[in-house]
CSV table of N, CA and C in Angstrom, one decimal:
chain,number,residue,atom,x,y,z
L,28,UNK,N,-33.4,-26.5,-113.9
L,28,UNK,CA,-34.8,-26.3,-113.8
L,28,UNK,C,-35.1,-25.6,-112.4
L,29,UNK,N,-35.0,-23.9,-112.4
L,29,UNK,CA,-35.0,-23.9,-111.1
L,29,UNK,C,-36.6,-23.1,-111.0
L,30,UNK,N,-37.5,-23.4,-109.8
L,30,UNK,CA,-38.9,-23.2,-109.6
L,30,UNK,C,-38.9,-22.0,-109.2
L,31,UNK,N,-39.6,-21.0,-108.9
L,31,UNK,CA,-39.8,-19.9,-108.2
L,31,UNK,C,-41.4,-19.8,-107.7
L,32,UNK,N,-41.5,-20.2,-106.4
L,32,UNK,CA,-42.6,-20.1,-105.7
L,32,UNK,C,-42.7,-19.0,-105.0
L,33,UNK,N,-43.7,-18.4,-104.6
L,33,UNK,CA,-44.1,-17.1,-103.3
L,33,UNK,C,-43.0,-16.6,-103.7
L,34,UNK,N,-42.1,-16.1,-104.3
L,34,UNK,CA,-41.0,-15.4,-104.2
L,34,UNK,C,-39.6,-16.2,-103.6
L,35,UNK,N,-39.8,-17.2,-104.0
L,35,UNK,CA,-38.4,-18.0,-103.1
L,35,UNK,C,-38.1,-18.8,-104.3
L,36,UNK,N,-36.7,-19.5,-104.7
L,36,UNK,CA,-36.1,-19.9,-105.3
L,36,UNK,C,-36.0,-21.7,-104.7
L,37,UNK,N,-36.3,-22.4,-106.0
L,37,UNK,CA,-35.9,-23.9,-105.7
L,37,UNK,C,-35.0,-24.6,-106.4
L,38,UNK,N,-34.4,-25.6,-106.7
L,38,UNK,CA,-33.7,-26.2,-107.4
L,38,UNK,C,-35.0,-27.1,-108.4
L,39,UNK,N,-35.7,-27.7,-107.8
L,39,UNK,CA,-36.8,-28.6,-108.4
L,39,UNK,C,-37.7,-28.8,-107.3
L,40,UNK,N,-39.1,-30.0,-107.1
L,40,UNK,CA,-39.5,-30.2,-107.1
L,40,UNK,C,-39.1,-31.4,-105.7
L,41,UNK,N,-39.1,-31.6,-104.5
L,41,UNK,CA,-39.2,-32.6,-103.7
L,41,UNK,C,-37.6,-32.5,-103.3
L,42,UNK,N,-36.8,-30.6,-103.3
L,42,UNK,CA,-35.8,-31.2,-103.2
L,42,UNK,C,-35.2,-29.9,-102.0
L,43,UNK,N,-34.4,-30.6,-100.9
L,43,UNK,CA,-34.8,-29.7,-99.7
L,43,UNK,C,-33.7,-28.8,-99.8
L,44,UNK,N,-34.2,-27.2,-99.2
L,44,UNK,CA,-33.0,-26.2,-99.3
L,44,UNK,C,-32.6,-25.9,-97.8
L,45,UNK,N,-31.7,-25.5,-97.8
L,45,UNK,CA,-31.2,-24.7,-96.3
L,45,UNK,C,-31.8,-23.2,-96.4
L,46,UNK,N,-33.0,-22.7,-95.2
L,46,UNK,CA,-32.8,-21.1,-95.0
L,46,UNK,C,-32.1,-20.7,-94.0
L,47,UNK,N,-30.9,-20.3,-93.7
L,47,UNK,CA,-30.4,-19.5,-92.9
L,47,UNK,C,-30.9,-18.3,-92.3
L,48,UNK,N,-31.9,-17.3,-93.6
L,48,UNK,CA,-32.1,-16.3,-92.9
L,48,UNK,C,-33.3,-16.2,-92.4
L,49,UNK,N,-34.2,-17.1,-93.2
L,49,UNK,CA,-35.7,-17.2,-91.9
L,49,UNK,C,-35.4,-17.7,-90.3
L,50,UNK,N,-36.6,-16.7,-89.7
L,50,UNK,CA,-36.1,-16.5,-88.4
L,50,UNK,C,-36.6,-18.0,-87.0
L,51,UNK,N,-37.1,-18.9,-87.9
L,51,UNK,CA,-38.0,-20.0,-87.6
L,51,UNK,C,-37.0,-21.2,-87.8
L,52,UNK,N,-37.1,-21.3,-89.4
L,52,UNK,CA,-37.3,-22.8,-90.1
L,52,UNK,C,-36.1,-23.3,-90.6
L,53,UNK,N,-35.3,-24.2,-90.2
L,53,UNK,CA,-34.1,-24.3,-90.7
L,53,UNK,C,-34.1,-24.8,-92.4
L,54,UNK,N,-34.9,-24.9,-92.7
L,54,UNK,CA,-35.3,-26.0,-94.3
L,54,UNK,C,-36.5,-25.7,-95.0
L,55,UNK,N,-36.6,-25.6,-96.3
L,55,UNK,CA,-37.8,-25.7,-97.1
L,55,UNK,C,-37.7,-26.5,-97.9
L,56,UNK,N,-39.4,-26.9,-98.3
L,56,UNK,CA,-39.2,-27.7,-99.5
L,56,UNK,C,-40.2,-27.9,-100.3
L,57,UNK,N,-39.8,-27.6,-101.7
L,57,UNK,CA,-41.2,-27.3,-102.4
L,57,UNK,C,-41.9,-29.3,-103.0
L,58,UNK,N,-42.8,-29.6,-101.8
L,58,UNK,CA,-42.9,-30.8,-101.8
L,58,UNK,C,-44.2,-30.6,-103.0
L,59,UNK,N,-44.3,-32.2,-104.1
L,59,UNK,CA,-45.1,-31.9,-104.6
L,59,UNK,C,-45.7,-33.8,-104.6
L,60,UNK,N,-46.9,-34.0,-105.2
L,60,UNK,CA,-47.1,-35.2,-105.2
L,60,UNK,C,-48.4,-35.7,-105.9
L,61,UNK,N,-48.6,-35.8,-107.2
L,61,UNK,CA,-49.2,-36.0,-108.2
L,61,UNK,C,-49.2,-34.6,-108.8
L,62,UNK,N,-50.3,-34.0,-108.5
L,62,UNK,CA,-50.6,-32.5,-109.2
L,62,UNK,C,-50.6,-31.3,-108.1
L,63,UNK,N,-50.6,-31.8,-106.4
L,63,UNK,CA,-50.5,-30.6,-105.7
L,63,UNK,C,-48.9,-30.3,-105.5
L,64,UNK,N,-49.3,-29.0,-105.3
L,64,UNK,CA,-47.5,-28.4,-104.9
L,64,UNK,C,-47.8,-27.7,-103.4
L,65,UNK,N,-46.7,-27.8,-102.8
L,65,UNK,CA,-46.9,-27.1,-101.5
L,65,UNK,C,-45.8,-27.2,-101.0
L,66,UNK,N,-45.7,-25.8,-100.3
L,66,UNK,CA,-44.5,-25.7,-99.5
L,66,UNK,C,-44.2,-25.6,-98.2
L,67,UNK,N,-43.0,-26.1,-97.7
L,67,UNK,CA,-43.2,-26.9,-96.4
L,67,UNK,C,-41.7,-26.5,-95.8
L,68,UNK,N,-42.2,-25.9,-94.6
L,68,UNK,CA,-40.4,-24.9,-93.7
L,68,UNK,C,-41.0,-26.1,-92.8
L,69,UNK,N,-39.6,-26.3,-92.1
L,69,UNK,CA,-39.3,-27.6,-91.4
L,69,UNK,C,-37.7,-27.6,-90.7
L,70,UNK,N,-37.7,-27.8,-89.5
L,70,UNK,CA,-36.5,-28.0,-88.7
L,70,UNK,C,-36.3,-26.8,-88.0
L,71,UNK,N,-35.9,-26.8,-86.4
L,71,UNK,CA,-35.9,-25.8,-85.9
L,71,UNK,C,-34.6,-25.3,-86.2
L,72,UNK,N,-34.6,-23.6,-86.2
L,72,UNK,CA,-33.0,-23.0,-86.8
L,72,UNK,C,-32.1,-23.0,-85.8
L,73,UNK,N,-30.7,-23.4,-86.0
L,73,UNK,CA,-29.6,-23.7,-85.1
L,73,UNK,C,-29.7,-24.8,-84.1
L,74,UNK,N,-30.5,-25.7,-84.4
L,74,UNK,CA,-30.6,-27.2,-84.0
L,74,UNK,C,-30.7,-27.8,-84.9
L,75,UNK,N,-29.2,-29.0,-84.8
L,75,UNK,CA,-28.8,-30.0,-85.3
L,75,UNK,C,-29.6,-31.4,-85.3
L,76,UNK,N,-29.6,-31.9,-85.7
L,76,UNK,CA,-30.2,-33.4,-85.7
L,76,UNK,C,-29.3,-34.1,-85.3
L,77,UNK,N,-29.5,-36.1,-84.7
L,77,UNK,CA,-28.3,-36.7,-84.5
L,77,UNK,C,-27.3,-36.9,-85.8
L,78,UNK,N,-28.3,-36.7,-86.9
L,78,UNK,CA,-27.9,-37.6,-88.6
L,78,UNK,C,-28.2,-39.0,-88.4
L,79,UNK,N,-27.4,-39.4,-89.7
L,79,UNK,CA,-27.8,-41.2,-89.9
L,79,UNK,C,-26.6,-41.9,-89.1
L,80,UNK,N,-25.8,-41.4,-89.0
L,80,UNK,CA,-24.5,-42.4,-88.1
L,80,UNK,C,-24.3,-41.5,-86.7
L,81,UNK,N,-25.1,-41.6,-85.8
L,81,UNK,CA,-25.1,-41.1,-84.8
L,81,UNK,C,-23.8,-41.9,-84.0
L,82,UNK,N,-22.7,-40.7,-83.2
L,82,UNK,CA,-21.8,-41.5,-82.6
L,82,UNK,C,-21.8,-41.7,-81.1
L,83,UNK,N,-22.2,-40.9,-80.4
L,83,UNK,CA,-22.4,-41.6,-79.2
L,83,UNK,C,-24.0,-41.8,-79.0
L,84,UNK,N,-24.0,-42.4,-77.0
L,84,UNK,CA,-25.3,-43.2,-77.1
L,84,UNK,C,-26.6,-41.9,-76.7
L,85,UNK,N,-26.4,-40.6,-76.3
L,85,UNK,CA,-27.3,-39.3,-76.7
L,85,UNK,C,-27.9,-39.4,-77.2
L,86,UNK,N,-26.9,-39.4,-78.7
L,86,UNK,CA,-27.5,-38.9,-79.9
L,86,UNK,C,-28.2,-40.2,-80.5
L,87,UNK,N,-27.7,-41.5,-80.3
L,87,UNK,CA,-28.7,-42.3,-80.5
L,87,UNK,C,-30.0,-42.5,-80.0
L,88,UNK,N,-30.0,-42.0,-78.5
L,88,UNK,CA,-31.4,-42.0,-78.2
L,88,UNK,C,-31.8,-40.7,-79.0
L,89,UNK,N,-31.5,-39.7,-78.9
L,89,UNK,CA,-32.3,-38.8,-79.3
L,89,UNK,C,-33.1,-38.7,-81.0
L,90,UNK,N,-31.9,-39.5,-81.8
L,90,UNK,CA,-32.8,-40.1,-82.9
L,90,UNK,C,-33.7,-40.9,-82.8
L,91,UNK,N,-33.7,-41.8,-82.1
L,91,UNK,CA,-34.8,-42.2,-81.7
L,91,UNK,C,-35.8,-42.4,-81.0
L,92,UNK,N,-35.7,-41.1,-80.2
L,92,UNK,CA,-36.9,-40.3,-79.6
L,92,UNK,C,-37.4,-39.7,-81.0
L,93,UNK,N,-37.1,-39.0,-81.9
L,93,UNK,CA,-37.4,-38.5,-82.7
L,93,UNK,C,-38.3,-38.9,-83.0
L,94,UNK,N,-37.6,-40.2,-84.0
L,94,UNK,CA,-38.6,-41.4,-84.6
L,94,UNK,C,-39.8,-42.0,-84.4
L,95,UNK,N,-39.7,-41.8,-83.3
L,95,UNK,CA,-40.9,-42.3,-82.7
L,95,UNK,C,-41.7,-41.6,-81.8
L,96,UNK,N,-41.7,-40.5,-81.8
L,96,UNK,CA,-42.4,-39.5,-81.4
L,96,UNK,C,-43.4,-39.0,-83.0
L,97,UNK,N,-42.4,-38.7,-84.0
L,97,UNK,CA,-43.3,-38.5,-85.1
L,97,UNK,C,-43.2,-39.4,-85.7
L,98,UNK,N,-43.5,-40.9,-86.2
L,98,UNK,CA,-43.9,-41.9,-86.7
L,98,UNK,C,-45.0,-41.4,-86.9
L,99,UNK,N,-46.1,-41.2,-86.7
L,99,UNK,CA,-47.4,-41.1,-87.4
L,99,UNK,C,-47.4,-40.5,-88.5
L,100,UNK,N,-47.0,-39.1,-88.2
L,100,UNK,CA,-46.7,-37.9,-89.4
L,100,UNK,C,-45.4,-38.7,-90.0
L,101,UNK,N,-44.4,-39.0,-90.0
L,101,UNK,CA,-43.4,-39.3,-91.4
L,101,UNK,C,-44.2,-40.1,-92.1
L,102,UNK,N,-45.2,-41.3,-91.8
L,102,UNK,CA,-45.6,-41.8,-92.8
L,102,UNK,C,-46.8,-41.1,-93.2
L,103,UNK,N,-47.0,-40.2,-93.3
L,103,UNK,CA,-48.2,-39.3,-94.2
L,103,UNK,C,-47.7,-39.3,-95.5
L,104,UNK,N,-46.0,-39.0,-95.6
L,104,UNK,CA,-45.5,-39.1,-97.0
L,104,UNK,C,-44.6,-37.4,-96.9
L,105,UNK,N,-44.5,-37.5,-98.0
L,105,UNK,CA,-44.0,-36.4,-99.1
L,105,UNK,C,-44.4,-34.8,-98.6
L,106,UNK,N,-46.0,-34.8,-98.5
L,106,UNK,CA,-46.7,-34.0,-98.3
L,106,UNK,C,-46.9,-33.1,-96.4
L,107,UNK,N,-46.0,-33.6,-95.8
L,107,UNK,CA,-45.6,-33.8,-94.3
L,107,UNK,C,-44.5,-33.0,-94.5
L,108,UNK,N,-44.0,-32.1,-92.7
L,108,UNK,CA,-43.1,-31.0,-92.6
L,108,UNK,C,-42.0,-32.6,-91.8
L,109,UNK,N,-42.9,-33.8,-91.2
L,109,UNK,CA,-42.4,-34.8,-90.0
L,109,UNK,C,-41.0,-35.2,-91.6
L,110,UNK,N,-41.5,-35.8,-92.6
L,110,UNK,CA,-41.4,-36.5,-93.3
L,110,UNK,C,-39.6,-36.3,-94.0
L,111,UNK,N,-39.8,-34.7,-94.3
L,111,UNK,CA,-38.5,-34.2,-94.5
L,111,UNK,C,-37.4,-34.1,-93.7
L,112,UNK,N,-37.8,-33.3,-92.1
L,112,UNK,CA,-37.2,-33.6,-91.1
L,112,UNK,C,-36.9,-34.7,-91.1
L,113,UNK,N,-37.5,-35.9,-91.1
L,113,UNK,CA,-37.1,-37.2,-90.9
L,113,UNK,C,-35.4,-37.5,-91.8
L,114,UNK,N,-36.1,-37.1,-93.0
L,114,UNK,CA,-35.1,-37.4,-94.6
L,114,UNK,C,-34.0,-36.8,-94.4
L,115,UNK,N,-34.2,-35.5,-93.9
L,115,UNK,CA,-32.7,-34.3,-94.1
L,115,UNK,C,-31.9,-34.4,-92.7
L,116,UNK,N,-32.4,-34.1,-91.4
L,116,UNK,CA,-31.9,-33.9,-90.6
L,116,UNK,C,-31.9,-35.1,-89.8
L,117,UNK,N,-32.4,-36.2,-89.8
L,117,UNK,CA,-31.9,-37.1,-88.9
L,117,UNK,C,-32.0,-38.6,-89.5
């Protein structure tokens, strides 16, 4: 089922891609949630996240600088650029 929004290709519906060649956004995502659709570039390009199993103590803080820097925005939901970043990259 693949979407075609603005001219860009999706797999589905809430499901995050890699852009490599936009000059910004490391990720899109054609977030949707009841009946609105919207699309949402998110992550800066060529910066990494710590991920979920962070191994040294850096990258631990730095996830959780993350976290709690945008806590407000990841709980907005679905509809949020915080929300995905949160999901995908860290």
């Amino acid at each position: 089922m693949a979407i075609t929004y603005r001219g860009e290709k999706f797999s589905g519906y809430n499901k995050p891609k890699r852009t490599p060649k936009h000059p910004n956004k490391s990720h899109a995502v054609l977030a949707k949630e009841g009946s609105k659709v919207k699309l949402i570039r998110f992550g800066q390009q060529g910066v990494s996240g710590a991920g979920k199993n962070p191994s040294s103590a850096k990258q631990k803080a730095r996830r959780k600088s993350f976290k709690a820097r945008h806590a407000k925005n990841i709980k907005k939901g679905k509809m949020s650029a915080a929300y995905w970043a949160n999901k995908t990259k860290w």
